[in-house]
XYZ file of C-alpha atoms in Angstrom:
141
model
C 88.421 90.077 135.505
C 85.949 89.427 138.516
C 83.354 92.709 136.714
C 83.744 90.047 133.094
C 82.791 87.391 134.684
C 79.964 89.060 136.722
C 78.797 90.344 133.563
C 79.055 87.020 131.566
C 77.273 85.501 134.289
C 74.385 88.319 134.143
C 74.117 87.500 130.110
C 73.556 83.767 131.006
C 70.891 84.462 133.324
C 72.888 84.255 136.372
C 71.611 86.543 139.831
C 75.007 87.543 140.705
C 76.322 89.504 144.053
C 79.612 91.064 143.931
C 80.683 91.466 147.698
C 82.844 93.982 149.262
C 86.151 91.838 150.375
C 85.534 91.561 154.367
C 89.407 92.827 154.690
C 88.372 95.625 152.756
C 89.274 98.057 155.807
C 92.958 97.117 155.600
C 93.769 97.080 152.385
C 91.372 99.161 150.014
C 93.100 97.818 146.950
C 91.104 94.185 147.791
C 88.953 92.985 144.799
C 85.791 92.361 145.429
C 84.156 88.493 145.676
C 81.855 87.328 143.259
C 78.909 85.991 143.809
C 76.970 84.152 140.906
C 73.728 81.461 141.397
C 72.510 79.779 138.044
C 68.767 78.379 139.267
C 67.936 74.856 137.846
C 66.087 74.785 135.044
C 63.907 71.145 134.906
C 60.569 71.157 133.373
C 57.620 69.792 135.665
C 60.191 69.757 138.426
C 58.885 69.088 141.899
C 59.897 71.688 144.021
C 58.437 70.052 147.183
C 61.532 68.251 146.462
C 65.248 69.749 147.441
C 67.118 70.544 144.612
C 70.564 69.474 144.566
C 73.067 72.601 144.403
C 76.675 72.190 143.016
C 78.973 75.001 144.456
C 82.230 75.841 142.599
C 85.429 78.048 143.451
C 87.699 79.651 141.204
C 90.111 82.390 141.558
C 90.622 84.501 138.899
C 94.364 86.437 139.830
C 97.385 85.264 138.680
C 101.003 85.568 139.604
C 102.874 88.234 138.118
C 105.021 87.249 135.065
C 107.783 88.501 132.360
C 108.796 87.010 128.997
C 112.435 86.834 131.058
C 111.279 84.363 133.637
C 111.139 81.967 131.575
C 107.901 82.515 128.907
C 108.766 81.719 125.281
C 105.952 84.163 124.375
C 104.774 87.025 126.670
C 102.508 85.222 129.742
C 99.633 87.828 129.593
C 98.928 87.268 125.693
C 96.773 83.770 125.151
C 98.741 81.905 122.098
C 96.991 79.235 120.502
C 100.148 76.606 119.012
C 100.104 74.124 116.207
C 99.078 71.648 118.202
C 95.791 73.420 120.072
C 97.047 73.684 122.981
C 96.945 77.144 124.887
C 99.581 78.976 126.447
C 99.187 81.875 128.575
C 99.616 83.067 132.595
C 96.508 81.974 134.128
C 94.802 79.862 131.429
C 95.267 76.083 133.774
C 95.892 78.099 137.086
C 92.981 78.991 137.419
C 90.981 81.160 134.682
C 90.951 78.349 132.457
C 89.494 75.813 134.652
C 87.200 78.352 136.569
C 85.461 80.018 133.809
C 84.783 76.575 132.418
C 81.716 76.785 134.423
C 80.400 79.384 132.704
C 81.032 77.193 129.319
C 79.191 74.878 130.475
C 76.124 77.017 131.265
C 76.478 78.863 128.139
C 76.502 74.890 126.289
C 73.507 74.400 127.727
C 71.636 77.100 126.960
C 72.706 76.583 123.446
C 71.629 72.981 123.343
C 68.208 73.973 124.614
C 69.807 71.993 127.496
C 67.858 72.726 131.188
C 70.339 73.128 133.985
C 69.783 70.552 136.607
C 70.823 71.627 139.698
C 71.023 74.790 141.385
C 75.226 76.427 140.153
C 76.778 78.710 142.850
C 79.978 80.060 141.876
C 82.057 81.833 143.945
C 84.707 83.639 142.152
C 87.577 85.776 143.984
C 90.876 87.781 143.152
C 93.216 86.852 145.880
C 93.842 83.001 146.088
C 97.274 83.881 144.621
C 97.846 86.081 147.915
C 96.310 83.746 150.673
C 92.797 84.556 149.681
C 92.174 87.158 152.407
C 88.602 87.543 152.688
C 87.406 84.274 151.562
C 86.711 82.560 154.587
C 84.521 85.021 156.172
C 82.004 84.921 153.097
C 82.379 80.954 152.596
C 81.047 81.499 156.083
C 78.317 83.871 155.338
C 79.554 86.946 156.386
């Protein structure tokens, strides 16, 4: 998931950095962290000026799920009902809500819309774990 979203990112014009996760060493099976700066995009803009920079997290794993626990369809299959509404593992917690961002960029770009702030995204695979290795590279490291 982290590699689709690095590459959906790329296709939108994104400079994106996926980052070895720091506890890496311990557990080799870590996904990496993702990376991903949209630069603004204002006509005439004054760059003696700062330019305001919006920084968003979203995690991208989910628990794991069966059609037993619970699921009146299986969790890891999006279904679209009647009614519009979505139902799937991960699609409000949190793929949904974190690759809205990427909507949004892609909107704009549609709308001949110019971004108007600087977008950093930082997207990771372990929130539903503890988030090991987060910290260290919300810290720069």
């Amino acid at each position: 998931m982290i590699n689709y979203a690095k590459s959906w990112a790329e296709k939108l014009g994104a400079v994106c950095e996926l980052r070895d996760n720091p506890n890496l060493k311990e557990d080799p099976t870590l996904p990496p962290i993702l990376l991903a700066t949209f630069e603004p995009q204002v006509p005439g803009a004054n760059w003696a000026k700062p330019v305001r920079t919006v920084c968003a997290y979203g995690h991208l794993d989910v628990q794991p799920a069966k059609k037993g626990d619970g699921w009146d369809t299986e969790p890891f299959e999006l279904v679209e009902t009647a009614e519009g509404r979505l139902y799937g593992r991960g699609a409000s917690d949190d793929k949904g809500p974190a690759l809205s961002w990427l909507w949004a960029v892609e909107a704009h770009l549609k709308l001949g819309l110019p971004l108007p702030v600087r977008l950093k995204l930082l997207y990771e695979g372990m929130e539903e774990y503890g988030s090991a290795g987060r910290p260290p590279v919300c810290a720069g490291g």
